[in-house]
Amino acid sequence: MSAKSIVVLISGSGSNLQALLDHFADQPDVARISAVFSNKADAYGLERAAKAGVPSHVLSHRDHADRLSFDQAMMAQIDQYQPDLVILAGFMRILTPEFTRHYAGRLLNIHPSLLPKYKGLDTHQRALAAGDSEHGCSVHFVTEELDGGPVIIQARTDIRPGDSADSLAHRVHQLEHRIYPLATQWFVDERLQLGAQGAVLDNRLLPSTGHQLDVSSP
Ligand code: GAR
């Protein structure tokens, strides 16, 4: 089996990209991050890619007449890397159905909430404002529905007295860096697929909230 090609899309800091780079650094025969794409020229994640020796590309929507032509340009460039998997890691643009269909079953996203709660933006603030007792993050297959595709894995943290959106974001980020490499590893090991009914791990349909990470284990 040849090494799987993974393309990562970012818009910002790229700490999840870093977690993936670190995770796969010692398994070059299994998978490699073959390219990074950003829609922002100043995304810090581009430096992370350069440091890891991974080619990167910046595509600005301003160079394209509409959302579809931007997505088509991205697809053409991404496909040069013949990706087995495309990973959205803090990529803050809504994708067209053409894009999500093109990569159906090989497109993952990480979202900073316990889906189906808090799709969209400002998730930490919204969890606090709702008085929730817990919060977390989810990795899911991307479908046409924004933040609505089948969930693969979630990790939870208690909301503590005195928590702010920032303190919550920090804890959730630590959890993201655990669940994204794990879900990606399942995919490249061909243990994880998008089935007709939802996400399938080891030939078993996952529950609608996905596998729950045991956060007590290291
Ligand atoms: C992460 O918290 C990720 O869950 C979120 O952006 C952050 C990117 O951080 N994604 C979304 O909100 C997508 N709707 P990073 O650039 O350090 O990986």
PDB file of C-alpha atoms and ligand atoms in Angstrom:
ATOM      1  CA  MET A   1       0.000   0.000   0.000  1.00  0.00           C
ATOM      2  CA  SER A   2       1.541   3.340  -1.001  1.00  0.00           C
ATOM      3  CA  ALA A   3       1.582   6.306   1.380  1.00  0.00           C
ATOM      4  CA  LYS A   4      -1.681   8.233   1.467  1.00  0.00           C
ATOM      5  CA  SER A   5      -1.620  11.811   0.208  1.00  0.00           C
ATOM      6  CA  ILE A   6      -3.213  14.332   2.570  1.00  0.00           C
ATOM      7  CA  VAL A   7      -3.917  17.943   1.584  1.00  0.00           C
ATOM      8  CA  VAL A   8      -4.678  20.407   4.400  1.00  0.00           C
ATOM      9  CA  LEU A   9      -6.630  23.659   4.011  1.00  0.00           C
ATOM     10  CA  ILE A  10      -6.096  26.456   6.539  1.00  0.00           C
ATOM     11  CA  SER A  11      -6.904  30.122   7.104  1.00  0.00           C
ATOM     12  CA  GLY A  12      -4.976  30.930  10.280  1.00  0.00           C
ATOM     13  CA  SER A  13      -2.618  29.731  12.977  1.00  0.00           C
ATOM     14  CA  GLY A  14      -2.587  26.137  11.792  1.00  0.00           C
ATOM     15  CA  SER A  15      -2.100  24.514  15.186  1.00  0.00           C
ATOM     16  CA  ASN A  16      -4.192  21.573  13.978  1.00  0.00           C
ATOM     17  CA  LEU A  17      -2.001  21.388  10.876  1.00  0.00           C
ATOM     18  CA  GLN A  18       0.992  21.232  13.242  1.00  0.00           C
ATOM     19  CA  ALA A  19      -0.588  18.390  15.204  1.00  0.00           C
ATOM     20  CA  LEU A  20      -1.047  16.472  11.947  1.00  0.00           C
ATOM     21  CA  LEU A  21       2.490  17.221  10.724  1.00  0.00           C
ATOM     22  CA  ASP A  22       3.892  16.009  14.048  1.00  0.00           C
ATOM     23  CA  HIS A  23       1.681  12.954  14.114  1.00  0.00           C
ATOM     24  CA  PHE A  24       2.606  11.718  10.632  1.00  0.00           C
ATOM     25  CA  ALA A  25       6.272  12.778  10.693  1.00  0.00           C
ATOM     26  CA  ASP A  26       7.433   9.307  11.716  1.00  0.00           C
ATOM     27  CA  GLN A  27       5.189   7.288   9.386  1.00  0.00           C
ATOM     28  CA  PRO A  28       6.220   8.372   5.872  1.00  0.00           C
ATOM     29  CA  ASP A  29       5.198   5.006   4.431  1.00  0.00           C
ATOM     30  CA  VAL A  30       1.651   5.381   5.759  1.00  0.00           C
ATOM     31  CA  ALA A  31       0.730   8.985   4.991  1.00  0.00           C
ATOM     32  CA  ARG A  32       2.250  12.338   4.226  1.00  0.00           C
ATOM     33  CA  ILE A  33       0.940  15.889   4.245  1.00  0.00           C
ATOM     34  CA  SER A  34       1.588  16.569   0.571  1.00  0.00           C
ATOM     35  CA  ALA A  35       0.441  20.209   0.412  1.00  0.00           C
ATOM     36  CA  VAL A  36      -1.112  23.032   2.411  1.00  0.00           C
ATOM     37  CA  PHE A  37      -3.547  25.563   0.945  1.00  0.00           C
ATOM     38  CA  SER A  38      -4.523  28.849   2.547  1.00  0.00           C
ATOM     39  CA  ASN A  39      -6.991  31.515   1.509  1.00  0.00           C
ATOM     40  CA  LYS A  40      -5.004  34.036   3.611  1.00  0.00           C
ATOM     41  CA  ALA A  41      -1.482  35.101   2.661  1.00  0.00           C
ATOM     42  CA  ASP A  42      -0.601  35.929   6.282  1.00  0.00           C
ATOM     43  CA  ALA A  43      -1.767  32.643   7.828  1.00  0.00           C
ATOM     44  CA  TYR A  44       0.871  31.494  10.329  1.00  0.00           C
ATOM     45  CA  GLY A  45       0.210  27.917   9.262  1.00  0.00           C
ATOM     46  CA  LEU A  46       2.091  28.683   6.030  1.00  0.00           C
ATOM     47  CA  GLU A  47       5.267  29.064   8.101  1.00  0.00           C
ATOM     48  CA  ARG A  48       4.578  25.755   9.793  1.00  0.00           C
ATOM     49  CA  ALA A  49       4.289  24.127   6.337  1.00  0.00           C
ATOM     50  CA  ALA A  50       7.546  25.729   5.166  1.00  0.00           C
ATOM     51  CA  LYS A  51       9.352  24.554   8.295  1.00  0.00           C
ATOM     52  CA  ALA A  52       8.143  21.017   7.646  1.00  0.00           C
ATOM     53  CA  GLY A  53       9.217  21.211   3.986  1.00  0.00           C
ATOM     54  CA  VAL A  54       5.640  20.918   2.731  1.00  0.00           C
ATOM     55  CA  PRO A  55       4.661  22.916  -0.375  1.00  0.00           C
ATOM     56  CA  SER A  56       2.018  25.546   0.195  1.00  0.00           C
ATOM     57  CA  HIS A  57      -0.278  27.632  -1.974  1.00  0.00           C
ATOM     58  CA  VAL A  58      -2.227  30.804  -1.264  1.00  0.00           C
ATOM     59  CA  LEU A  59      -5.438  31.330  -3.185  1.00  0.00           C
ATOM     60  CA  SER A  60      -7.427  34.494  -2.642  1.00  0.00           C
ATOM     61  CA  HIS A  61     -11.131  34.624  -3.377  1.00  0.00           C
ATOM     62  CA  ARG A  62     -10.529  38.201  -4.529  1.00  0.00           C
ATOM     63  CA  ASP A  63      -8.883  36.810  -7.667  1.00  0.00           C
ATOM     64  CA  HIS A  64     -12.080  35.017  -8.614  1.00  0.00           C
ATOM     65  CA  ALA A  65     -15.430  36.286  -9.826  1.00  0.00           C
ATOM     66  CA  ASP A  66     -17.541  34.079  -7.577  1.00  0.00           C
ATOM     67  CA  ARG A  67     -17.478  31.293  -5.011  1.00  0.00           C
ATOM     68  CA  LEU A  68     -17.724  28.538  -7.606  1.00  0.00           C
ATOM     69  CA  SER A  69     -14.810  29.733  -9.734  1.00  0.00           C
ATOM     70  CA  PHE A  70     -12.698  30.063  -6.574  1.00  0.00           C
ATOM     71  CA  ASP A  71     -13.580  26.524  -5.524  1.00  0.00           C
ATOM     72  CA  GLN A  72     -12.904  25.208  -9.037  1.00  0.00           C
ATOM     73  CA  ALA A  73      -9.466  26.826  -9.024  1.00  0.00           C
ATOM     74  CA  MET A  74      -8.766  25.252  -5.623  1.00  0.00           C
ATOM     75  CA  MET A  75      -9.952  21.828  -6.777  1.00  0.00           C
ATOM     76  CA  ALA A  76      -7.686  21.982  -9.856  1.00  0.00           C
ATOM     77  CA  GLN A  77      -4.642  22.776  -7.723  1.00  0.00           C
ATOM     78  CA  ILE A  78      -5.498  20.378  -4.915  1.00  0.00           C
ATOM     79  CA  ASP A  79      -6.003  17.537  -7.410  1.00  0.00           C
ATOM     80  CA  GLN A  80      -2.431  17.909  -8.629  1.00  0.00           C
ATOM     81  CA  TYR A  81      -1.517  16.256  -5.316  1.00  0.00           C
ATOM     82  CA  GLN A  82      -3.917  13.348  -5.963  1.00  0.00           C
ATOM     83  CA  PRO A  83      -5.259  13.517  -2.417  1.00  0.00           C
ATOM     84  CA  ASP A  84      -6.675  10.471  -0.676  1.00  0.00           C
ATOM     85  CA  LEU A  85      -7.906  12.861   1.977  1.00  0.00           C
ATOM     86  CA  VAL A  86      -8.564  16.619   2.169  1.00  0.00           C
ATOM     87  CA  ILE A  87      -8.559  18.109   5.660  1.00  0.00           C
ATOM     88  CA  LEU A  88     -10.121  21.398   6.668  1.00  0.00           C
ATOM     89  CA  ALA A  89      -8.126  22.703   9.622  1.00  0.00           C
ATOM     90  CA  GLY A  90      -9.525  26.092  10.519  1.00  0.00           C
ATOM     91  CA  PHE A  91     -10.409  26.846   6.884  1.00  0.00           C
ATOM     92  CA  MET A  92     -12.875  29.688   7.334  1.00  0.00           C
ATOM     93  CA  ARG A  93     -14.701  29.731   4.011  1.00  0.00           C
ATOM     94  CA  ILE A  94     -17.988  28.148   3.116  1.00  0.00           C
ATOM     95  CA  LEU A  95     -17.485  25.597   0.355  1.00  0.00           C
ATOM     96  CA  THR A  96     -19.759  25.073  -2.630  1.00  0.00           C
ATOM     97  CA  PRO A  97     -21.699  21.818  -3.117  1.00  0.00           C
ATOM     98  CA  GLU A  98     -19.489  21.248  -6.186  1.00  0.00           C
ATOM     99  CA  PHE A  99     -16.441  21.179  -3.916  1.00  0.00           C
ATOM    100  CA  THR A 100     -17.949  19.041  -1.176  1.00  0.00           C
ATOM    101  CA  ARG A 101     -19.344  16.563  -3.747  1.00  0.00           C
ATOM    102  CA  HIS A 102     -16.014  16.339  -5.551  1.00  0.00           C
ATOM    103  CA  TYR A 103     -14.306  15.219  -2.315  1.00  0.00           C
ATOM    104  CA  ALA A 104     -17.255  13.311  -0.855  1.00  0.00           C
ATOM    105  CA  GLY A 105     -16.063  10.632   1.561  1.00  0.00           C
ATOM    106  CA  ARG A 106     -12.517  12.031   1.677  1.00  0.00           C
ATOM    107  CA  LEU A 107     -13.147  15.475   3.177  1.00  0.00           C
ATOM    108  CA  LEU A 108     -12.893  16.049   6.956  1.00  0.00           C
ATOM    109  CA  ASN A 109     -13.476  19.117   9.131  1.00  0.00           C
ATOM    110  CA  ILE A 110     -12.878  19.958  12.767  1.00  0.00           C
ATOM    111  CA  HIS A 111     -15.397  22.142  14.517  1.00  0.00           C
ATOM    112  CA  PRO A 112     -15.063  23.709  17.985  1.00  0.00           C
ATOM    113  CA  SER A 113     -18.338  22.475  19.485  1.00  0.00           C
ATOM    114  CA  LEU A 114     -20.156  19.318  20.410  1.00  0.00           C
ATOM    115  CA  LEU A 115     -22.117  19.002  17.183  1.00  0.00           C
ATOM    116  CA  PRO A 116     -24.995  19.204  16.436  1.00  0.00           C
ATOM    117  CA  LYS A 117     -24.767  22.093  18.944  1.00  0.00           C
ATOM    118  CA  TYR A 118     -23.404  25.439  17.785  1.00  0.00           C
ATOM    119  CA  LYS A 119     -22.793  25.110  14.082  1.00  0.00           C
ATOM    120  CA  GLY A 120     -21.154  28.214  12.637  1.00  0.00           C
ATOM    121  CA  LEU A 121     -19.124  30.826  14.516  1.00  0.00           C
ATOM    122  CA  ASP A 122     -18.520  32.011  18.127  1.00  0.00           C
ATOM    123  CA  THR A 123     -19.053  28.547  19.525  1.00  0.00           C
ATOM    124  CA  HIS A 124     -17.236  29.098  22.850  1.00  0.00           C
ATOM    125  CA  GLN A 125     -19.175  32.269  23.604  1.00  0.00           C
ATOM    126  CA  ARG A 126     -22.438  30.590  22.686  1.00  0.00           C
ATOM    127  CA  ALA A 127     -21.781  27.597  24.963  1.00  0.00           C
ATOM    128  CA  LEU A 128     -21.043  29.977  27.855  1.00  0.00           C
ATOM    129  CA  ALA A 129     -24.071  32.167  27.163  1.00  0.00           C
ATOM    130  CA  ALA A 130     -26.314  29.090  27.119  1.00  0.00           C
ATOM    131  CA  GLY A 131     -25.042  28.081  30.579  1.00  0.00           C
ATOM    132  CA  ASP A 132     -23.859  24.691  29.288  1.00  0.00           C
ATOM    133  CA  SER A 133     -22.007  22.452  31.726  1.00  0.00           C
ATOM    134  CA  GLU A 134     -19.748  21.020  29.022  1.00  0.00           C
ATOM    135  CA  HIS A 135     -18.243  21.934  25.690  1.00  0.00           C
ATOM    136  CA  GLY A 136     -15.830  20.381  23.223  1.00  0.00           C
ATOM    137  CA  CYS A 137     -14.994  19.673  19.610  1.00  0.00           C
ATOM    138  CA  SER A 138     -15.986  17.354  16.802  1.00  0.00           C
ATOM    139  CA  VAL A 139     -14.345  15.890  13.717  1.00  0.00           C
ATOM    140  CA  HIS A 140     -16.837  15.132  10.971  1.00  0.00           C
ATOM    141  CA  PHE A 141     -17.121  14.168   7.325  1.00  0.00           C
ATOM    142  CA  VAL A 142     -18.000  17.210   5.257  1.00  0.00           C
ATOM    143  CA  THR A 143     -21.237  17.132   3.305  1.00  0.00           C
ATOM    144  CA  GLU A 144     -23.217  19.901   1.642  1.00  0.00           C
ATOM    145  CA  GLU A 145     -24.780  20.883   4.965  1.00  0.00           C
ATOM    146  CA  LEU A 146     -22.546  23.349   6.834  1.00  0.00           C
ATOM    147  CA  ASP A 147     -21.074  21.638   9.933  1.00  0.00           C
ATOM    148  CA  GLY A 148     -23.756  18.984   9.415  1.00  0.00           C
ATOM    149  CA  GLY A 149     -21.934  15.911   8.085  1.00  0.00           C
ATOM    150  CA  PRO A 150     -21.637  12.646  10.051  1.00  0.00           C
ATOM    151  CA  VAL A 151     -19.597  13.042  13.236  1.00  0.00           C
ATOM    152  CA  ILE A 152     -16.572  10.749  13.641  1.00  0.00           C
ATOM    153  CA  ILE A 153     -15.204  11.677  17.058  1.00  0.00           C
ATOM    154  CA  GLN A 154     -15.803  14.191  19.848  1.00  0.00           C
ATOM    155  CA  ALA A 155     -13.879  15.234  22.951  1.00  0.00           C
ATOM    156  CA  ARG A 156     -15.456  16.999  25.918  1.00  0.00           C
ATOM    157  CA  THR A 157     -14.374  19.332  28.683  1.00  0.00           C
ATOM    158  CA  ASP A 158     -16.348  20.600  31.664  1.00  0.00           C
ATOM    159  CA  ILE A 159     -17.193  24.291  31.672  1.00  0.00           C
ATOM    160  CA  ARG A 160     -15.677  25.618  34.901  1.00  0.00           C
ATOM    161  CA  PRO A 161     -16.707  28.584  37.029  1.00  0.00           C
ATOM    162  CA  GLY A 162     -14.817  31.648  35.774  1.00  0.00           C
ATOM    163  CA  ASP A 163     -14.285  30.234  32.263  1.00  0.00           C
ATOM    164  CA  SER A 164     -14.082  32.802  29.479  1.00  0.00           C
ATOM    165  CA  ALA A 165     -14.388  32.204  25.736  1.00  0.00           C
ATOM    166  CA  ASP A 166     -10.574  32.352  25.618  1.00  0.00           C
ATOM    167  CA  SER A 167      -9.958  29.856  28.408  1.00  0.00           C
ATOM    168  CA  LEU A 168     -12.484  27.486  26.858  1.00  0.00           C
ATOM    169  CA  ALA A 169     -10.985  27.929  23.391  1.00  0.00           C
ATOM    170  CA  HIS A 170      -7.578  27.057  24.811  1.00  0.00           C
ATOM    171  CA  ARG A 171      -8.799  23.801  26.398  1.00  0.00           C
ATOM    172  CA  VAL A 172     -10.818  22.858  23.328  1.00  0.00           C
ATOM    173  CA  HIS A 173      -7.761  23.435  21.121  1.00  0.00           C
ATOM    174  CA  GLN A 174      -5.759  20.929  23.219  1.00  0.00           C
ATOM    175  CA  LEU A 175      -8.513  18.390  22.612  1.00  0.00           C
ATOM    176  CA  GLU A 176      -8.636  19.175  18.892  1.00  0.00           C
ATOM    177  CA  HIS A 177      -4.949  18.328  18.651  1.00  0.00           C
ATOM    178  CA  ARG A 178      -5.749  14.858  19.987  1.00  0.00           C
ATOM    179  CA  ILE A 179      -8.855  13.957  18.014  1.00  0.00           C
ATOM    180  CA  TYR A 180      -7.856  15.232  14.555  1.00  0.00           C
ATOM    181  CA  PRO A 181      -4.704  13.090  14.229  1.00  0.00           C
ATOM    182  CA  LEU A 182      -6.641  10.130  15.647  1.00  0.00           C
ATOM    183  CA  ALA A 183      -9.498  10.402  13.125  1.00  0.00           C
ATOM    184  CA  THR A 184      -7.003  10.973  10.308  1.00  0.00           C
ATOM    185  CA  GLN A 185      -5.037   7.893  11.344  1.00  0.00           C
ATOM    186  CA  TRP A 186      -8.229   5.805  11.258  1.00  0.00           C
ATOM    187  CA  PHE A 187      -8.910   7.091   7.747  1.00  0.00           C
ATOM    188  CA  VAL A 188      -5.435   6.404   6.337  1.00  0.00           C
ATOM    189  CA  ASP A 189      -5.476   2.955   7.960  1.00  0.00           C
ATOM    190  CA  GLU A 190      -8.755   2.372   6.051  1.00  0.00           C
ATOM    191  CA  ARG A 191     -10.654   1.750   9.283  1.00  0.00           C
ATOM    192  CA  LEU A 192     -12.935   4.764   8.722  1.00  0.00           C
ATOM    193  CA  GLN A 193     -15.355   5.400   5.851  1.00  0.00           C
ATOM    194  CA  LEU A 194     -18.380   7.520   5.056  1.00  0.00           C
ATOM    195  CA  GLY A 195     -21.240   5.049   4.663  1.00  0.00           C
ATOM    196  CA  ALA A 196     -24.796   5.604   3.428  1.00  0.00           C
ATOM    197  CA  GLN A 197     -26.061   5.878   7.038  1.00  0.00           C
ATOM    198  CA  GLY A 198     -23.148   7.806   8.532  1.00  0.00           C
ATOM    199  CA  ALA A 199     -19.539   7.406   9.639  1.00  0.00           C
ATOM    200  CA  VAL A 200     -18.359   3.794   9.829  1.00  0.00           C
ATOM    201  CA  LEU A 201     -15.408   2.739  12.005  1.00  0.00           C
ATOM    202  CA  ASP A 202     -14.148  -0.851  11.901  1.00  0.00           C
ATOM    203  CA  ASN A 203     -17.268  -1.857   9.944  1.00  0.00           C
ATOM    204  CA  ARG A 204     -19.623  -0.481  12.610  1.00  0.00           C
ATOM    205  CA  LEU A 205     -21.850   2.529  12.192  1.00  0.00           C
ATOM    206  CA  LEU A 206     -20.837   5.195  14.703  1.00  0.00           C
ATOM    207  CA  PRO A 207     -23.531   6.888  16.810  1.00  0.00           C
ATOM    208  CA  SER A 208     -24.659  10.305  15.554  1.00  0.00           C
ATOM    209  CA  THR A 209     -22.302  12.059  18.006  1.00  0.00           C
ATOM    210  CA  GLY A 210     -19.386   9.862  16.930  1.00  0.00           C
ATOM    211  CA  HIS A 211     -16.822   8.072  19.063  1.00  0.00           C
ATOM    212  CA  GLN A 212     -16.238   9.784  22.419  1.00  0.00           C
ATOM    213  CA  LEU A 213     -12.599  10.320  23.344  1.00  0.00           C
ATOM    214  CA  ASP A 214     -11.788   9.189  26.858  1.00  0.00           C
ATOM    215  CA  VAL A 215     -10.082  12.391  27.978  1.00  0.00           C
ATOM    216  CA  SER A 216      -8.766  10.775  31.160  1.00  0.00           C
ATOM    217  CA  SER A 217      -6.341   8.635  29.129  1.00  0.00           C
ATOM    218  CA  PRO A 218      -3.089  10.284  28.001  1.00  0.00           C
TER     219      PRO A 218
HETATM  220  C1  GAR B   1      -9.971  25.511  15.423  1.00  0.00           C
HETATM  221  O1  GAR B   1     -10.435  25.760  16.719  1.00  0.00           O
HETATM  222  C2  GAR B   1     -11.059  24.882  14.581  1.00  0.00           C
HETATM  223  O2  GAR B   1     -11.904  24.052  15.318  1.00  0.00           O
HETATM  224  C3  GAR B   1     -11.783  26.110  14.097  1.00  0.00           C
HETATM  225  O3  GAR B   1     -10.777  27.039  13.805  1.00  0.00           O
HETATM  226  C4  GAR B   1      -9.681  26.815  14.685  1.00  0.00           C
HETATM  227  C5  GAR B   1      -8.409  26.752  13.869  1.00  0.00           C
HETATM  228  O4  GAR B   1      -7.281  26.687  14.708  1.00  0.00           O
HETATM  229  N1  GAR B   1     -12.592  25.827  12.954  1.00  0.00           N
HETATM  230  C6  GAR B   1     -13.772  26.369  12.725  1.00  0.00           C
HETATM  231  O5  GAR B   1     -14.291  27.182  13.466  1.00  0.00           O
HETATM  232  C7  GAR B   1     -14.451  25.916  11.448  1.00  0.00           C
HETATM  233  N2  GAR B   1     -15.819  26.315  11.442  1.00  0.00           N
HETATM  234  P1  GAR B   1      -5.859  26.357  14.096  1.00  0.00           P
HETATM  235  O6  GAR B   1      -5.656  27.274  12.882  1.00  0.00           O
HETATM  236  O7  GAR B   1      -4.900  26.691  15.207  1.00  0.00           O
HETATM  237  O8  GAR B   1      -5.829  24.908  13.711  1.00  0.00           O
END
